[in-house]
Amino acid sequence: MRDARLDRRALVAEILERRGDAAVVAGLGSAAWDCHAAGDSPLNFYFWGAMGGAAMLGLGVALARPTRRVLVVTGDAELLMGVGSLATIAAQAPSNLALLVLDNEAFGETGRQAGLTGKNTDIAAIARGAGIASAFTVGGEVEVGSAGLNVQEGSAETDIDAPAATLAATLFEEEGPVLCVAKVALGAEPDSYPPRDGVLLQARFRAALAGD
């Protein structure tokens, strides 16, 4: 485990505060809880199951609504379960799609067992290998909204002045596909559960996108 970690819930809240009218697809577990804690919205679609499916759903939404920015918020283990999605995203290359991978290097929902990204697995490197050129890792201690992030790209590490607002601008404004791996602390934030009714979630999400 690395020493310096981002505050997961605070980071997600800071980023989503700057979302504008972006659609958000939240993978199951802590990604969904964090997105809901930041403020529920009809433009949020939360996964309660289908582990590994968030990135592909985000791709589908991005292709179906090319004028709408789409952000997928997911975890390291969830993304690795559907890692082939990165190659498909690279092949389709939607300019309006971004992915934020909350990497706590653990299987947080099943007992906090050590995960693969705490060993030799580098999700950003996998994404670049799949063809997503804009794929990078951020990690470090952040005072949300003011302090810098430590950015790692490839094997090099560079300290830059990149507050959460700058990361949000990258996720919501840079031409996609964009993938950011955020090294986050294995926290114990209070649960914040979105609606469990799948019919309701898909119906309101579809209605919110219908005007595009």
Coordinates of C-alpha atoms in Angstrom, one line a residue:
M1 CA 0.0 0.0 0.0
R2 CA 1.3 3.5 -0.8
D3 CA 1.4 6.1 1.9
A4 CA -0.3 9.1 0.2
R5 CA -4.0 8.6 -0.7
L6 CA -6.8 10.8 -1.8
D7 CA -10.0 11.2 0.2
R8 CA -12.3 9.3 -2.0
R9 CA -15.7 10.8 -1.1
A10 CA -14.4 14.4 -1.0
L11 CA -12.7 14.0 -4.4
V12 CA -15.9 12.6 -6.0
A13 CA -18.0 15.4 -4.4
E14 CA -15.5 18.1 -5.7
I15 CA -15.6 16.6 -9.2
L16 CA -19.4 16.2 -9.5
E17 CA -19.9 19.7 -8.2
R18 CA -18.5 20.8 -11.6
R19 CA -20.4 18.3 -13.7
G20 CA -22.8 20.7 -15.4
D21 CA -25.3 18.6 -17.4
A22 CA -23.0 15.5 -17.7
A23 CA -24.5 12.1 -17.3
V24 CA -22.9 9.9 -14.6
V25 CA -22.7 6.1 -14.6
A26 CA -21.7 4.8 -11.2
G27 CA -20.3 1.3 -10.8
L28 CA -21.5 -0.8 -7.9
G29 CA -20.3 -0.4 -4.3
S30 CA -18.4 2.7 -3.1
A31 CA -18.5 4.4 -6.5
A32 CA -22.3 4.4 -6.3
W33 CA -22.4 5.4 -2.6
D34 CA -20.0 8.4 -3.3
C35 CA -21.9 9.6 -6.3
H36 CA -25.2 9.5 -4.4
A37 CA -23.6 11.2 -1.4
A38 CA -22.5 14.0 -3.7
G39 CA -26.2 14.6 -4.6
D40 CA -28.7 12.4 -6.3
S41 CA -29.8 13.3 -9.9
P42 CA -31.9 11.8 -12.6
L43 CA -28.7 12.0 -14.7
N44 CA -27.1 9.5 -12.4
F45 CA -27.4 5.8 -13.2
Y46 CA -26.2 3.6 -10.3
F47 CA -25.2 -0.1 -10.6
W48 CA -26.4 -2.4 -7.9
G49 CA -25.0 -5.4 -9.6
A50 CA -23.6 -6.5 -13.0
M51 CA -20.0 -6.0 -11.7
G52 CA -17.8 -5.1 -14.6
G53 CA -20.5 -3.5 -16.6
A54 CA -20.2 0.2 -15.8
A55 CA -17.6 1.2 -18.5
M56 CA -19.6 -0.5 -21.2
L57 CA -22.9 1.1 -20.2
G58 CA -21.1 4.5 -20.2
L59 CA -19.8 3.7 -23.7
G60 CA -23.3 3.0 -24.9
V61 CA -24.7 6.2 -23.4
A62 CA -21.8 8.2 -24.9
L63 CA -22.4 6.8 -28.4
A64 CA -26.2 7.2 -28.1
R65 CA -25.9 10.8 -26.9
P66 CA -22.8 12.3 -28.6
T67 CA -23.5 15.8 -27.5
R68 CA -23.8 14.9 -23.8
R69 CA -20.7 14.5 -21.7
V70 CA -20.6 11.1 -19.9
L71 CA -18.5 10.2 -16.8
V72 CA -18.1 6.7 -15.6
V73 CA -17.2 6.5 -11.9
T74 CA -16.0 3.0 -11.0
G75 CA -13.7 1.0 -8.8
D76 CA -10.4 -0.8 -9.6
A77 CA -11.8 -4.3 -9.1
E78 CA -15.0 -3.5 -10.9
L79 CA -13.1 -2.2 -13.9
L80 CA -10.7 -5.1 -14.0
M81 CA -13.7 -7.5 -14.1
G82 CA -14.6 -5.9 -17.4
V83 CA -11.1 -4.9 -18.5
G84 CA -11.9 -5.8 -22.1
S85 CA -14.2 -2.8 -22.2
L86 CA -11.1 -0.6 -22.5
A87 CA -10.2 -2.0 -25.9
T88 CA -13.8 -1.5 -27.1
I89 CA -13.8 2.1 -25.8
A90 CA -10.5 2.8 -27.6
A91 CA -11.8 1.3 -30.8
Q92 CA -15.0 3.4 -30.7
A93 CA -13.2 6.5 -29.4
P94 CA -16.1 8.6 -28.2
S95 CA -14.9 12.1 -27.7
N96 CA -17.5 12.7 -24.9
L97 CA -16.6 9.8 -22.6
A98 CA -14.4 10.0 -19.4
L99 CA -13.7 7.4 -16.8
L100 CA -12.7 8.0 -13.2
V101 CA -11.4 4.8 -11.5
L102 CA -11.4 5.0 -7.7
D103 CA -8.4 2.7 -6.9
N104 CA -8.2 1.7 -3.2
E105 CA -6.1 -1.4 -4.1
A106 CA -8.6 -3.6 -2.3
F107 CA -11.9 -5.5 -2.7
G108 CA -13.7 -3.1 -0.5
E109 CA -17.2 -4.6 -0.6
T110 CA -16.2 -8.2 0.2
G111 CA -14.0 -7.7 3.2
R112 CA -11.2 -5.3 2.1
Q113 CA -9.0 -8.1 0.8
A114 CA -5.8 -6.9 -1.0
G115 CA -6.5 -6.2 -4.6
L116 CA -4.4 -6.6 -7.7
T117 CA -3.5 -2.9 -8.3
G118 CA -1.6 -2.9 -5.0
K119 CA 0.9 -5.4 -6.6
N120 CA 1.9 -5.1 -10.3
T121 CA -1.3 -4.1 -12.1
D122 CA -1.4 -0.6 -13.5
I123 CA -4.9 0.2 -14.9
A124 CA -3.7 3.4 -16.6
A125 CA -1.0 1.5 -18.4
I126 CA -3.5 -1.2 -19.5
A127 CA -5.8 1.6 -20.8
R128 CA -2.9 3.1 -22.8
G129 CA -2.0 -0.3 -24.2
A130 CA -5.6 -0.8 -25.2
G131 CA -5.5 2.5 -27.2
I132 CA -6.7 5.1 -24.8
A133 CA -4.0 7.7 -25.2
S134 CA -5.2 10.0 -22.4
A135 CA -4.9 7.6 -19.4
F136 CA -3.1 8.7 -16.2
T137 CA -2.9 8.1 -12.5
V138 CA -3.3 10.7 -9.7
G139 CA -2.4 10.1 -6.1
G140 CA -1.3 12.1 -3.1
E141 CA -2.6 14.0 -0.2
V142 CA -5.3 16.5 -1.2
E143 CA -6.9 19.3 0.7
V144 CA -9.9 19.3 -1.7
G145 CA -10.2 22.4 -3.7
S146 CA -6.8 23.8 -3.0
A147 CA -3.9 21.4 -2.7
G148 CA -2.0 19.7 -5.5
L149 CA -2.3 16.2 -6.8
N150 CA 0.7 13.9 -7.5
V151 CA 0.3 12.8 -11.0
Q152 CA 1.9 9.6 -12.3
E153 CA 2.1 8.9 -16.1
G154 CA 3.8 5.8 -17.2
S155 CA 6.8 5.2 -15.1
A156 CA 7.5 8.9 -14.4
E157 CA 6.1 10.7 -11.4
T158 CA 5.7 14.5 -11.4
D159 CA 4.3 16.8 -8.8
I160 CA 2.1 19.4 -10.4
D161 CA -0.3 22.0 -9.2
A162 CA -3.5 20.2 -10.1
P163 CA -6.4 20.7 -7.6
A164 CA -9.5 18.7 -7.9
A165 CA -11.0 21.5 -10.0
T166 CA -8.3 20.9 -12.6
L167 CA -9.0 17.2 -12.6
A168 CA -12.7 17.9 -13.0
A169 CA -11.9 20.1 -16.0
T170 CA -10.0 17.3 -17.6
L171 CA -12.7 14.8 -17.1
F172 CA -15.5 17.0 -18.3
E173 CA -13.8 19.1 -21.0
E174 CA -10.9 17.2 -22.5
E175 CA -11.6 15.3 -25.7
G176 CA -12.2 11.8 -24.9
P177 CA -11.9 9.0 -24.2
V178 CA -10.1 10.0 -21.0
L179 CA -9.3 7.7 -18.1
C180 CA -8.1 8.8 -14.7
V181 CA -7.1 6.4 -12.0
A182 CA -7.3 8.1 -8.6
K183 CA -5.4 6.3 -5.8
V184 CA -7.8 6.7 -2.9
A185 CA -7.7 5.8 0.8
L186 CA -9.5 2.7 2.0
G187 CA -11.9 4.8 4.0
A188 CA -15.0 4.0 6.1
E189 CA -17.4 6.6 4.9
P190 CA -21.0 6.3 6.0
D191 CA -23.3 4.5 3.6
S192 CA -25.3 6.6 1.2
Y193 CA -27.6 4.3 -0.8
P194 CA -29.3 5.4 -4.0
P195 CA -32.7 4.0 -5.0
R196 CA -32.7 0.2 -5.3
D197 CA -35.5 0.1 -7.9
G198 CA -33.9 -0.7 -11.2
V199 CA -37.0 0.1 -13.2
L200 CA -37.1 3.6 -11.6
L201 CA -33.4 4.2 -12.1
Q202 CA -33.4 3.3 -15.8
A203 CA -36.7 5.2 -16.5
R204 CA -35.6 8.4 -14.9
F205 CA -32.2 8.2 -16.5
R206 CA -33.7 7.6 -19.9
A207 CA -36.2 10.5 -19.4
A208 CA -33.4 12.9 -18.4
L209 CA -31.5 12.0 -21.6
A210 CA -34.5 12.1 -23.8
G211 CA -34.2 15.8 -24.7
D212 CA -30.8 15.4 -26.3

